PDB file of C-alpha atoms in Angstrom:
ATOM      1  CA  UNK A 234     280.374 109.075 -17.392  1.00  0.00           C
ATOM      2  CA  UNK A 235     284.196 109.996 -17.660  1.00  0.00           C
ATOM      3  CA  UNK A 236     284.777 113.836 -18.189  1.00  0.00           C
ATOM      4  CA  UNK A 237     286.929 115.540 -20.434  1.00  0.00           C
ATOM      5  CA  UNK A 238     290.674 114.463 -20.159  1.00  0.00           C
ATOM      6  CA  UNK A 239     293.538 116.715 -20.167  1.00  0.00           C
ATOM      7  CA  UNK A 240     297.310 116.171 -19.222  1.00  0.00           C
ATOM      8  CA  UNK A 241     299.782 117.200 -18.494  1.00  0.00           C
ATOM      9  CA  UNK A 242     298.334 119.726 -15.529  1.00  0.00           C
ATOM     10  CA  UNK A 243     301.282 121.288 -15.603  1.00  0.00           C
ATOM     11  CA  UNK A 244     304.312 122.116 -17.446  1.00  0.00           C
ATOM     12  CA  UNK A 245     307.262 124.647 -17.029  1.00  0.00           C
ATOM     13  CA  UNK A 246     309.148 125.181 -20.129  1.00  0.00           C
ATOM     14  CA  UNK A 247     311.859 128.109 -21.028  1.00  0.00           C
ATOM     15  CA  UNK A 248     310.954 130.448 -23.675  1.00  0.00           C
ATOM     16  CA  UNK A 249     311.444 129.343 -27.306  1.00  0.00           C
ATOM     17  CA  UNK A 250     311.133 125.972 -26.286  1.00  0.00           C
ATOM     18  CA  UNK A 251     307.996 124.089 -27.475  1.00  0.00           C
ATOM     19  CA  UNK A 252     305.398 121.791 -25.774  1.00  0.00           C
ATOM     20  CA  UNK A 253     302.299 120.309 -26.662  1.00  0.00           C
ATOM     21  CA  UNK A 254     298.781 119.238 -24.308  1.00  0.00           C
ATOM     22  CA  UNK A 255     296.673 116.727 -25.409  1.00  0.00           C
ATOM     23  CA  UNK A 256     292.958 116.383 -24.731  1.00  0.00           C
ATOM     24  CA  UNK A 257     290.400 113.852 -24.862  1.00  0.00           C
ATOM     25  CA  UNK A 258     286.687 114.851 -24.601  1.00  0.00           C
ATOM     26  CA  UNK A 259     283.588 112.730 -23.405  1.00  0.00           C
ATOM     27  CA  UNK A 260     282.545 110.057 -25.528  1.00  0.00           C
ATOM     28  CA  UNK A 261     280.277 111.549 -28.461  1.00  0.00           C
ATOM     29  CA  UNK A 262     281.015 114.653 -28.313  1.00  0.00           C
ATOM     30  CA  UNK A 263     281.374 116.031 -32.261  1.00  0.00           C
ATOM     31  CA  UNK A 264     282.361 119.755 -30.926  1.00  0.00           C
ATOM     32  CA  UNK A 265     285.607 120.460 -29.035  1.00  0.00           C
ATOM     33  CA  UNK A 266     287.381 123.317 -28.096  1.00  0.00           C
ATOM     34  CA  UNK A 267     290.605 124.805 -27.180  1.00  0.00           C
ATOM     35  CA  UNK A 268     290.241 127.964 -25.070  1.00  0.00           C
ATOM     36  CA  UNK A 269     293.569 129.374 -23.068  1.00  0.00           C
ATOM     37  CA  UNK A 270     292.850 131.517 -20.078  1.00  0.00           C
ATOM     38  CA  UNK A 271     295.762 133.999 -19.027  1.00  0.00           C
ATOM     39  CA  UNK A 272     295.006 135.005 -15.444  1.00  0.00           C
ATOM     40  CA  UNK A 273     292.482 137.482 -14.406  1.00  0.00           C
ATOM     41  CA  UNK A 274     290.785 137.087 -17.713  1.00  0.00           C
ATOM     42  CA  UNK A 275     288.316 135.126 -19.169  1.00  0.00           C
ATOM     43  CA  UNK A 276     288.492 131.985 -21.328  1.00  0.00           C
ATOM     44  CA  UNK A 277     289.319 132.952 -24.809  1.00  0.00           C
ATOM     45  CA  UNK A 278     288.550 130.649 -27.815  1.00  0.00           C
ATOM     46  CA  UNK A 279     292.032 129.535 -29.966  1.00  0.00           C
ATOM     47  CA  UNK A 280     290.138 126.848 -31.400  1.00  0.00           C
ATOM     48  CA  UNK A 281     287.010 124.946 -32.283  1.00  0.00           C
ATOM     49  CA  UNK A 282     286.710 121.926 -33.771  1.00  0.00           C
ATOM     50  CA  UNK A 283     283.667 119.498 -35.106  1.00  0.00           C
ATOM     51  CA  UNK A 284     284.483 115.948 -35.591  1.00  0.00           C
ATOM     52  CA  UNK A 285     288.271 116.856 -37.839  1.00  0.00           C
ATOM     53  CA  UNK A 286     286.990 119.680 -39.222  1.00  0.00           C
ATOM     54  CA  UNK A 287     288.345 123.425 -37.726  1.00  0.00           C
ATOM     55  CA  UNK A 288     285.091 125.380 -37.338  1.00  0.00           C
ATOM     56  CA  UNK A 289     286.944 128.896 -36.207  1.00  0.00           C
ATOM     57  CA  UNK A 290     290.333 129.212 -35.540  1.00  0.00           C
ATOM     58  CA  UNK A 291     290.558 132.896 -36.164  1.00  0.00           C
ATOM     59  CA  UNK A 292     292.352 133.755 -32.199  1.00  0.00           C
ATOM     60  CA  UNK A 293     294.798 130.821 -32.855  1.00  0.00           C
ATOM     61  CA  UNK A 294     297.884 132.597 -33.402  1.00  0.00           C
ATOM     62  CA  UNK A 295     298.938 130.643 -36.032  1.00  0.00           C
ATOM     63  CA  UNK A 296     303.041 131.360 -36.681  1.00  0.00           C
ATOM     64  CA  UNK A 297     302.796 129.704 -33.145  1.00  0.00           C
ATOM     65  CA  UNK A 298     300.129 127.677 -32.092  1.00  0.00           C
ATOM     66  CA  UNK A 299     298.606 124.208 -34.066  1.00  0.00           C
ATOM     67  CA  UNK A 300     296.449 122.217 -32.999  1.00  0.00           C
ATOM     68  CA  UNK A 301     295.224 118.936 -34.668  1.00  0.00           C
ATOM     69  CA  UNK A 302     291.877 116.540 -34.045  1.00  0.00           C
ATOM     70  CA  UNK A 303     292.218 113.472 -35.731  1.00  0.00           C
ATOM     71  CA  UNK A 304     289.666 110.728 -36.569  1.00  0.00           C
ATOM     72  CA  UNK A 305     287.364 113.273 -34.549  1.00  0.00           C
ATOM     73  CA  UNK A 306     288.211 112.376 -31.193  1.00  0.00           C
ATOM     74  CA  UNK A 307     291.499 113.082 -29.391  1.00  0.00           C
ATOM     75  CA  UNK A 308     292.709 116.372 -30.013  1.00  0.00           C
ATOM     76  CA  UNK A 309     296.418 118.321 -29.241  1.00  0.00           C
ATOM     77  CA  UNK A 310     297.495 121.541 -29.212  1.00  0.00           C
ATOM     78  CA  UNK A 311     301.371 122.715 -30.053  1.00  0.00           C
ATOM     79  CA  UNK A 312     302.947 125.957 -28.949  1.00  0.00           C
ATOM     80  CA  UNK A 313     306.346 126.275 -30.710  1.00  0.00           C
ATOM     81  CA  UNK A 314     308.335 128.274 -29.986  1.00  0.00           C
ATOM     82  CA  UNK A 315     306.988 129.507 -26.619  1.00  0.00           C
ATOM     83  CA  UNK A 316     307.155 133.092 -25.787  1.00  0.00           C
ATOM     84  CA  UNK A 317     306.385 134.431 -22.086  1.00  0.00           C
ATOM     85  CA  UNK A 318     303.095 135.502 -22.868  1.00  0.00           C
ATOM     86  CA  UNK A 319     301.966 131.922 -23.151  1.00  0.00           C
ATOM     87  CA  UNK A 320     301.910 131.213 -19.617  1.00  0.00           C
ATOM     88  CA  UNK A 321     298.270 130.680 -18.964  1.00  0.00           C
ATOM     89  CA  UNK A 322     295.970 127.825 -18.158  1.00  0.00           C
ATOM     90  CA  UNK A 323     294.914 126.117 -21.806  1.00  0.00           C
ATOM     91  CA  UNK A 324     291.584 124.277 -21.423  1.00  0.00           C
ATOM     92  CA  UNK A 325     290.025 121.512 -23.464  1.00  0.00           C
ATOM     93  CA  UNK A 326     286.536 121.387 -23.655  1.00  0.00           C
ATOM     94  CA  UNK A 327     283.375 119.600 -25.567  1.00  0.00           C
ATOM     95  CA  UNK A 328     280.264 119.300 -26.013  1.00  0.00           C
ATOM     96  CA  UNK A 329     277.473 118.064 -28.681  1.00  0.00           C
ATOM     97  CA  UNK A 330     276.915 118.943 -31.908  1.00  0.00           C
ATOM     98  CA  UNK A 331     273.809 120.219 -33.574  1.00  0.00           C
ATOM     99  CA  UNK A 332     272.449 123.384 -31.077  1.00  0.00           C
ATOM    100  CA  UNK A 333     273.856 126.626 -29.675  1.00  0.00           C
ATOM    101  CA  UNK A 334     272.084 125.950 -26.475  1.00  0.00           C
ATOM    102  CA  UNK A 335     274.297 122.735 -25.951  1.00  0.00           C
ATOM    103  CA  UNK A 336     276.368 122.933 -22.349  1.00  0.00           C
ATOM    104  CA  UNK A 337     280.195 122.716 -22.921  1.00  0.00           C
ATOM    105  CA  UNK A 338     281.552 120.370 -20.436  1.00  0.00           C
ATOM    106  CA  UNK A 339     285.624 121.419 -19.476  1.00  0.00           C
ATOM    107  CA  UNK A 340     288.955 119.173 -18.764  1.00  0.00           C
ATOM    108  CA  UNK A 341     290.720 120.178 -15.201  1.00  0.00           C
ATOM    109  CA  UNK A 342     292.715 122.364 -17.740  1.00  0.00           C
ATOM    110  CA  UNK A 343     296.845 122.744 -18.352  1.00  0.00           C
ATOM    111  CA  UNK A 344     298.695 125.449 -16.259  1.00  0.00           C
ATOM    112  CA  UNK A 345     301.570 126.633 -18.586  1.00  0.00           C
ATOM    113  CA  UNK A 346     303.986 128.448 -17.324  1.00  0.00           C
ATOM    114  CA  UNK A 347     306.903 130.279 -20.127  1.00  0.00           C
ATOM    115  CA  UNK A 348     310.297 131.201 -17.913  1.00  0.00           C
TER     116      UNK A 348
ATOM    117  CA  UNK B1116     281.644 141.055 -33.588  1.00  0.00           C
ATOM    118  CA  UNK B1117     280.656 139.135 -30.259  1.00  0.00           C
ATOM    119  CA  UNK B1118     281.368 140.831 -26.469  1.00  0.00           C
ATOM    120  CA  UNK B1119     280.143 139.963 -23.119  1.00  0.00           C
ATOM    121  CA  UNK B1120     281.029 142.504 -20.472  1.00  0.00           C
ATOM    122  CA  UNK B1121     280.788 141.683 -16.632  1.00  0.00           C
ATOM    123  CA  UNK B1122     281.487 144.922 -15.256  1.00  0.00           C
ATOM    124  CA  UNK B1123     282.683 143.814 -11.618  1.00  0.00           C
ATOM    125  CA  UNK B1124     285.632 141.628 -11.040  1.00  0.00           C
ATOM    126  CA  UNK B1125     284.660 140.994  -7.305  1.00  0.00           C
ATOM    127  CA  UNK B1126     281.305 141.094  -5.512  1.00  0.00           C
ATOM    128  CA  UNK B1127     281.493 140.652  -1.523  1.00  0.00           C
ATOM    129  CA  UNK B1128     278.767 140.222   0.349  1.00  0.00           C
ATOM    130  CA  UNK B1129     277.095 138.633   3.383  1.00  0.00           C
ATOM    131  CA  UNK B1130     275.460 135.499   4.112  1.00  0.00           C
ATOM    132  CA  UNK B1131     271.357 136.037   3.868  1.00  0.00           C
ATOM    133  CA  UNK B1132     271.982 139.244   1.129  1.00  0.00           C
ATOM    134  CA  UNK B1133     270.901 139.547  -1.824  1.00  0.00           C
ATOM    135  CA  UNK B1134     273.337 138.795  -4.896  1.00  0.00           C
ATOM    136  CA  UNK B1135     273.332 140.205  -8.656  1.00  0.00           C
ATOM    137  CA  UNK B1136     276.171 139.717 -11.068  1.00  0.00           C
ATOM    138  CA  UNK B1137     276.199 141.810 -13.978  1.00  0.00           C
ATOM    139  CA  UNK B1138     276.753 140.673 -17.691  1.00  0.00           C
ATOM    140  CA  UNK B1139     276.156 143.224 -20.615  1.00  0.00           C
ATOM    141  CA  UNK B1140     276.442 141.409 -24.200  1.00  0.00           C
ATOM    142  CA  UNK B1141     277.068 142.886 -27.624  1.00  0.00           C
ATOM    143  CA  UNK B1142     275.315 140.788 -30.374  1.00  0.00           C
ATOM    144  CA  UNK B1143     273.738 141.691 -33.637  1.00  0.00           C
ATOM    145  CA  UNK B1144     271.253 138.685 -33.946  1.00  0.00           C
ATOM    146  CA  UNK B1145     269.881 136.315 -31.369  1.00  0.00           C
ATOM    147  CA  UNK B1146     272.318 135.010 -28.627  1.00  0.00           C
ATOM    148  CA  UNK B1147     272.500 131.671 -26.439  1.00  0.00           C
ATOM    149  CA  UNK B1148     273.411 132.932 -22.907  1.00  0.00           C
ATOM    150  CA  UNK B1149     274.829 130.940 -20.170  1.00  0.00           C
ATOM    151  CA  UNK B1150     276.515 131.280 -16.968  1.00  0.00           C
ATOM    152  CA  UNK B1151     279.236 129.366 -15.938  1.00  0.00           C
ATOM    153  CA  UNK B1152     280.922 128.831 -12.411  1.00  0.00           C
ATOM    154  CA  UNK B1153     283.888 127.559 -10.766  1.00  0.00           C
ATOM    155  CA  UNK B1154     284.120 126.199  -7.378  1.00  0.00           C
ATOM    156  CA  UNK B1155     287.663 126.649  -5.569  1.00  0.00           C
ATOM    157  CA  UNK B1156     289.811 123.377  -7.061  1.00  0.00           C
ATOM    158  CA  UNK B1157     287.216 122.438  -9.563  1.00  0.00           C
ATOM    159  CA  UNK B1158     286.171 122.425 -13.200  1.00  0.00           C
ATOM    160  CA  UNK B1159     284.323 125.118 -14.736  1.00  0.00           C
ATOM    161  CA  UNK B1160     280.685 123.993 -15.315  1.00  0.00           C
ATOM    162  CA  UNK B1161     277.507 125.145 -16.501  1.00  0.00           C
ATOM    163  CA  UNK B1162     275.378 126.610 -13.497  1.00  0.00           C
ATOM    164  CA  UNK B1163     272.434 127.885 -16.117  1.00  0.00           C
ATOM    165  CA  UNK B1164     271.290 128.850 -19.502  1.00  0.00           C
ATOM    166  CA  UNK B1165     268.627 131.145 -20.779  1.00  0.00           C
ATOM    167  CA  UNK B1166     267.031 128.904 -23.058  1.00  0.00           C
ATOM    168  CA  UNK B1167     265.895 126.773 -19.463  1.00  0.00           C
ATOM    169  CA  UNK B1168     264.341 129.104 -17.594  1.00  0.00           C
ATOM    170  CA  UNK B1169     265.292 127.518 -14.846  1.00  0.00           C
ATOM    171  CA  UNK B1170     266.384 127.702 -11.612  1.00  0.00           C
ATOM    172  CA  UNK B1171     269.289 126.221 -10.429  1.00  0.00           C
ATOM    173  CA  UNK B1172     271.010 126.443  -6.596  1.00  0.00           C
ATOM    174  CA  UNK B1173     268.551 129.289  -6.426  1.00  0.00           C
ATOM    175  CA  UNK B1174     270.162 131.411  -9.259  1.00  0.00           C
ATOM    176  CA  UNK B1175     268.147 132.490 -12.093  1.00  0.00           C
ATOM    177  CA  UNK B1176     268.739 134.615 -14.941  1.00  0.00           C
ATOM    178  CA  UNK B1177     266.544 136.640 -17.076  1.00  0.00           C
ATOM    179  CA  UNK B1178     267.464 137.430 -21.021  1.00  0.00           C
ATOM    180  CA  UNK B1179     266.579 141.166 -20.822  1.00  0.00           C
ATOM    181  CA  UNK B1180     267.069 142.191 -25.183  1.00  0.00           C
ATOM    182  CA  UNK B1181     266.333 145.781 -24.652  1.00  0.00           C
ATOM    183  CA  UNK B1182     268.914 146.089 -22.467  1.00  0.00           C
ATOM    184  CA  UNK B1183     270.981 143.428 -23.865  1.00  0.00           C
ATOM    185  CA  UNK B1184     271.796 142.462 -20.549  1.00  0.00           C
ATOM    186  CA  UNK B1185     271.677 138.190 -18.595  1.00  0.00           C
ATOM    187  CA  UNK B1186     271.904 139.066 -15.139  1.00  0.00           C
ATOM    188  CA  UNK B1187     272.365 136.486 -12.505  1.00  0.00           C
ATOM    189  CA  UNK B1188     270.468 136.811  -9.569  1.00  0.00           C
ATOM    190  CA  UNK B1189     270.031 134.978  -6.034  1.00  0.00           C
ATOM    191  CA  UNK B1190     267.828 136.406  -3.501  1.00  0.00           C
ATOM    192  CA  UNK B1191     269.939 135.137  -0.908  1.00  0.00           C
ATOM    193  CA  UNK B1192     273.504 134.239  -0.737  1.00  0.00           C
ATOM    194  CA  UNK B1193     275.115 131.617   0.934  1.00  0.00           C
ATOM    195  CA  UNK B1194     278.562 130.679   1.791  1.00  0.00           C
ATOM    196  CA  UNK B1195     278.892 127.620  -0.811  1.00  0.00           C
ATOM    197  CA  UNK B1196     278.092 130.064  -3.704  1.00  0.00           C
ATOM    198  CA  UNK B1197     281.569 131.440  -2.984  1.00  0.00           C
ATOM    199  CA  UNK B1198     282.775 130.870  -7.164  1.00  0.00           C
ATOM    200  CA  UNK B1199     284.423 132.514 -10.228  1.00  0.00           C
ATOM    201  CA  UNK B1200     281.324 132.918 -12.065  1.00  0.00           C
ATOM    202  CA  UNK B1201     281.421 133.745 -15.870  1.00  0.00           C
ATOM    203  CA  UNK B1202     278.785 134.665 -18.695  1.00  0.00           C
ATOM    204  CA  UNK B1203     278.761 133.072 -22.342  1.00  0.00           C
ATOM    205  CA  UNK B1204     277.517 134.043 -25.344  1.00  0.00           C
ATOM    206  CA  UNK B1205     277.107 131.933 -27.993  1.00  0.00           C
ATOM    207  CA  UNK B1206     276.088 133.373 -31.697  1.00  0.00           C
ATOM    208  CA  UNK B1207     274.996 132.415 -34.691  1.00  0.00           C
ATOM    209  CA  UNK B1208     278.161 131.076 -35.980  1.00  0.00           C
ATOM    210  CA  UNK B1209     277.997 128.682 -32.876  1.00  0.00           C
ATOM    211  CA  UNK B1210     281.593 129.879 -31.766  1.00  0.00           C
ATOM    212  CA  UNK B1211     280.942 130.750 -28.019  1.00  0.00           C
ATOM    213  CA  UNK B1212     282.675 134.150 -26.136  1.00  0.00           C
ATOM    214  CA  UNK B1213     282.976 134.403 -22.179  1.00  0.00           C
ATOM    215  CA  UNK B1214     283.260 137.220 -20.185  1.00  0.00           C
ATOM    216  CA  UNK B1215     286.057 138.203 -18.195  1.00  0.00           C
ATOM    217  CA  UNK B1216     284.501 136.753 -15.025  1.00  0.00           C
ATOM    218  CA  UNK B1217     282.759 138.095 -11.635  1.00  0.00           C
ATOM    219  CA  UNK B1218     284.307 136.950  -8.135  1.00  0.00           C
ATOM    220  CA  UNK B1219     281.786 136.085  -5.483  1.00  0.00           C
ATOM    221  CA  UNK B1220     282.837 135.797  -1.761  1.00  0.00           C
ATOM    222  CA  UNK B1221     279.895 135.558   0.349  1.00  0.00           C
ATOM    223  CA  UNK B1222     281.039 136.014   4.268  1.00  0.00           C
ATOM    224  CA  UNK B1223     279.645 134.108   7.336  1.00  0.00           C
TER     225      UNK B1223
END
Protein backbone atom coordinates (compact mmCIF):
# COMPACT_ATOMS: atom_id res chain seq x y z
CA UNK A 1 0.00 0.00 0.00
CA UNK A 2 1.16 3.71 -0.63
CA UNK A 3 2.52 5.43 2.61
CA UNK A 4 1.89 8.66 3.94
CA UNK A 5 2.62 11.57 1.44
CA UNK A 6 4.33 14.68 2.25
CA UNK A 7 5.88 17.49 -0.01
CA UNK A 8 7.59 19.65 -0.33
CA UNK A 9 10.88 17.86 1.48
CA UNK A 10 12.25 20.89 1.68
CA UNK A 11 11.81 24.51 1.78
CA UNK A 12 14.03 27.60 2.66
CA UNK A 13 12.07 30.62 3.36
CA UNK A 14 13.27 34.13 5.09
CA UNK A 15 11.78 34.98 8.31
CA UNK A 16 8.29 36.56 8.31
CA UNK A 17 7.62 35.01 5.21
CA UNK A 18 4.97 32.22 5.21
CA UNK A 19 4.76 28.66 3.71
CA UNK A 20 2.55 25.90 3.95
CA UNK A 21 3.21 21.59 3.67
CA UNK A 22 0.62 19.52 2.69
CA UNK A 23 0.10 15.88 3.65
CA UNK A 24 -1.78 13.02 2.52
CA UNK A 25 -2.07 9.91 4.77
CA UNK A 26 -2.76 6.15 3.79
CA UNK A 27 -6.03 5.38 2.57
CA UNK A 28 -8.49 4.92 5.69
CA UNK A 29 -6.82 6.32 8.02
CA UNK A 30 -9.53 8.55 10.32
CA UNK A 31 -6.50 9.86 12.72
CA UNK A 32 -3.72 12.16 11.44
CA UNK A 33 -1.21 14.09 12.90
CA UNK A 34 1.06 16.96 12.61
CA UNK A 35 4.16 16.63 14.81
CA UNK A 36 7.36 19.14 14.07
CA UNK A 37 10.69 17.88 15.25
CA UNK A 38 13.43 20.68 15.90
CA UNK A 39 16.76 18.86 15.93
CA UNK A 40 18.09 16.87 18.73
CA UNK A 41 14.63 16.57 20.11
CA UNK A 42 11.88 14.46 19.87
CA UNK A 43 8.69 14.65 17.78
CA UNK A 44 6.33 17.01 19.39
CA UNK A 45 2.53 16.92 18.66
CA UNK A 46 1.09 20.55 17.01
CA UNK A 47 -1.81 18.74 15.90
CA UNK A 48 -4.20 15.84 15.78
CA UNK A 49 -6.88 15.38 13.77
CA UNK A 50 -9.88 12.60 13.31
CA UNK A 51 -11.63 12.58 10.08
CA UNK A 52 -12.20 17.05 10.08
CA UNK A 53 -12.49 17.20 13.46
CA UNK A 54 -9.22 18.77 15.67
CA UNK A 55 -8.87 16.26 18.52
CA UNK A 56 -5.88 18.36 20.46
CA UNK A 57 -4.30 21.16 19.18
CA UNK A 58 -3.17 22.56 22.46
CA UNK A 59 1.09 22.80 21.23
CA UNK A 60 -0.13 24.46 17.94
CA UNK A 61 0.97 27.85 18.42
CA UNK A 62 -1.88 29.31 17.16
CA UNK A 63 -1.07 33.37 16.36
CA UNK A 64 1.19 31.33 13.90
CA UNK A 65 0.53 28.04 12.88
CA UNK A 66 -3.08 26.58 11.12
CA UNK A 67 -3.58 23.74 9.92
CA UNK A 68 -6.77 22.46 8.11
CA UNK A 69 -8.14 18.65 7.17
CA UNK A 70 -10.84 18.82 4.93
CA UNK A 71 -13.42 16.19 3.84
CA UNK A 72 -11.16 14.02 6.30
CA UNK A 73 -8.44 13.21 4.13
CA UNK A 74 -5.73 15.58 2.86
CA UNK A 75 -4.52 17.75 5.42
CA UNK A 76 -2.05 21.22 5.38
CA UNK A 77 -0.34 22.99 7.72
CA UNK A 78 0.44 27.04 7.46
CA UNK A 79 3.21 28.84 9.28
CA UNK A 80 2.71 32.61 8.77
CA UNK A 81 4.72 34.60 9.48
CA UNK A 82 7.81 32.40 10.00
CA UNK A 83 10.14 33.15 12.76
CA UNK A 84 13.71 31.36 13.04
CA UNK A 85 12.66 29.05 15.51
CA UNK A 86 10.56 27.23 12.97
CA UNK A 87 13.29 25.61 11.25
CA UNK A 88 12.68 22.00 12.03
CA UNK A 89 11.54 18.92 10.22
CA UNK A 90 7.37 18.98 10.33
CA UNK A 91 6.04 15.42 9.94
CA UNK A 92 2.68 14.13 8.82
CA UNK A 93 1.56 11.10 10.16
CA UNK A 94 -1.68 8.60 10.48
CA UNK A 95 -3.00 5.96 11.59
CA UNK A 96 -6.56 4.23 12.48
CA UNK A 97 -9.10 5.24 14.49
CA UNK A 98 -10.78 3.49 17.34
CA UNK A 99 -7.59 2.13 19.82
CA UNK A 100 -4.61 3.65 21.61
CA UNK A 101 -2.60 0.65 20.71
CA UNK A 102 -2.98 1.56 16.90
CA UNK A 103 0.74 2.02 15.10
CA UNK A 104 1.14 5.56 13.58
CA UNK A 105 2.61 5.17 10.23
CA UNK A 106 4.94 8.65 9.22
CA UNK A 107 5.43 10.73 5.74
CA UNK A 108 9.40 11.14 4.77
CA UNK A 109 8.68 14.46 6.67
CA UNK A 110 9.38 18.45 5.56
CA UNK A 111 12.84 19.95 6.49
CA UNK A 112 12.09 23.71 7.12
CA UNK A 113 14.59 25.81 7.32
CA UNK A 114 13.72 29.97 8.64
CA UNK A 115 16.91 32.32 7.38
CA UNK B 1 0.32 15.81 32.20
CA UNK B 2 2.10 13.12 29.88
CA UNK B 3 6.29 12.70 29.85
CA UNK B 4 8.48 10.07 28.52
CA UNK B 5 12.10 10.47 29.52
CA UNK B 6 14.99 8.53 27.69
CA UNK B 7 17.77 9.44 29.76
CA UNK B 8 20.73 8.77 27.18
CA UNK B 9 21.04 10.58 23.95
CA UNK B 10 23.73 8.08 22.60
CA UNK B 11 24.45 4.44 23.44
CA UNK B 12 27.75 2.92 21.72
CA UNK B 13 28.47 -0.33 21.83
CA UNK B 14 29.97 -3.42 20.16
CA UNK B 15 28.81 -5.96 17.88
CA UNK B 16 27.77 -9.34 20.04
CA UNK B 17 26.97 -6.88 23.43
CA UNK B 18 24.28 -6.59 25.06
CA UNK B 19 21.93 -3.42 24.42
CA UNK B 20 19.30 -1.58 26.83
CA UNK B 21 17.74 1.75 26.05
CA UNK B 22 16.15 3.47 28.77
CA UNK B 23 12.60 5.12 28.75
CA UNK B 24 11.04 6.41 32.12
CA UNK B 25 7.23 7.61 31.58
CA UNK B 26 5.08 9.90 33.69
CA UNK B 27 1.34 8.89 33.45
CA UNK B 28 -1.48 9.02 35.89
CA UNK B 29 -3.70 6.17 34.38
CA UNK B 30 -2.86 3.33 32.07
CA UNK B 31 -0.44 4.06 29.11
CA UNK B 32 0.03 2.49 25.46
CA UNK B 33 3.86 2.23 25.06
CA UNK B 34 5.72 1.88 21.92
CA UNK B 35 9.06 2.19 20.52
CA UNK B 36 9.82 3.69 17.47
CA UNK B 37 13.06 3.64 15.22
CA UNK B 38 14.68 5.28 12.43
CA UNK B 39 17.07 3.79 10.09
CA UNK B 40 19.74 6.32 8.50
CA UNK B 41 17.58 7.95 5.30
CA UNK B 42 14.34 6.41 6.32
CA UNK B 43 10.93 6.92 7.87
CA UNK B 44 10.31 6.60 11.41
CA UNK B 45 8.38 3.32 12.07
CA UNK B 46 7.04 1.29 14.70
CA UNK B 47 9.72 -1.39 15.85
CA UNK B 48 7.26 -2.62 18.94
CA UNK B 49 4.47 -2.04 21.30
CA UNK B 50 3.69 -3.29 24.74
CA UNK B 51 0.33 -4.38 24.17
CA UNK B 52 2.21 -7.35 21.64
CA UNK B 53 4.44 -8.86 23.67
CA UNK B 54 6.36 -9.51 21.05
CA UNK B 55 9.51 -9.78 19.75
CA UNK B 56 10.63 -8.07 16.95
CA UNK B 57 14.48 -8.01 15.24
CA UNK B 58 15.23 -9.50 18.61
CA UNK B 59 14.13 -6.41 20.70
CA UNK B 60 11.64 -6.79 23.33
CA UNK B 61 10.26 -4.60 25.83
CA UNK B 62 8.74 -5.16 29.12
CA UNK B 63 5.92 -2.59 30.69
CA UNK B 64 7.50 -2.48 34.20
CA UNK B 65 4.31 -0.06 36.28
CA UNK B 66 6.14 0.01 39.49
CA UNK B 67 8.83 1.50 38.04
CA UNK B 68 6.99 3.19 35.37
CA UNK B 69 9.64 2.35 33.16
CA UNK B 70 9.43 0.36 28.91
CA UNK B 71 12.85 -0.57 28.48
CA UNK B 72 14.11 -1.88 25.23
CA UNK B 73 16.30 -4.62 25.33
CA UNK B 74 18.43 -6.88 22.80
CA UNK B 75 20.67 -9.45 24.10
CA UNK B 76 22.90 -8.94 21.35
CA UNK B 77 23.57 -6.10 19.11
CA UNK B 78 24.28 -6.02 15.68
CA UNK B 79 25.50 -3.56 13.23
CA UNK B 80 22.01 -3.04 11.29
CA UNK B 81 20.37 -1.97 14.64
CA UNK B 82 22.49 1.17 14.22
CA UNK B 83 18.95 3.74 14.58
CA UNK B 84 17.45 6.82 16.31
CA UNK B 85 15.24 4.92 18.47
CA UNK B 86 12.35 6.72 20.36
CA UNK B 87 9.63 5.75 23.09
CA UNK B 88 5.79 6.76 22.89
CA UNK B 89 3.30 7.10 25.17
CA UNK B 90 -0.01 7.23 24.36
CA UNK B 91 -2.83 8.17 27.18
CA UNK B 92 -6.11 8.14 27.74
CA UNK B 93 -7.00 11.09 25.74
CA UNK B 94 -5.41 9.10 22.76
CA UNK B 95 -3.00 12.14 22.01
CA UNK B 96 0.44 10.32 21.83
CA UNK B 97 4.00 11.98 23.47
CA UNK B 98 7.59 10.75 22.31
CA UNK B 99 10.62 10.95 23.99
CA UNK B 100 13.48 12.88 23.10
CA UNK B 101 15.18 9.89 21.46
CA UNK B 102 18.24 7.36 22.23
CA UNK B 103 21.16 7.05 19.52
CA UNK B 104 22.42 3.56 18.93
CA UNK B 105 25.77 2.94 17.08
CA UNK B 106 26.73 -0.55 17.37
CA UNK B 107 30.60 -0.97 16.06
CA UNK B 108 32.06 -3.90 14.00
Amino acid sequence: EAGVAQSPRYKIIEKRQSVAFWCNPISGHATLYWYQQILGQGPKLLIQFQNNGVVDDSQLPKDRFSAERLKGVDSTLKIQPAKLEDSAVYLCASSFAGSRSYEQYFGPGTRLTVT
Amino acid sequence: AQRVTQPEKLLSVFKGAPVELKCNYSYSGSPELFWYVQYSRQRLQLLLRHISRESIKGFTADLNKGETSFHLKKPFAQEEDSAMYYCALTGGSYIPTFGRGTSLIVHP
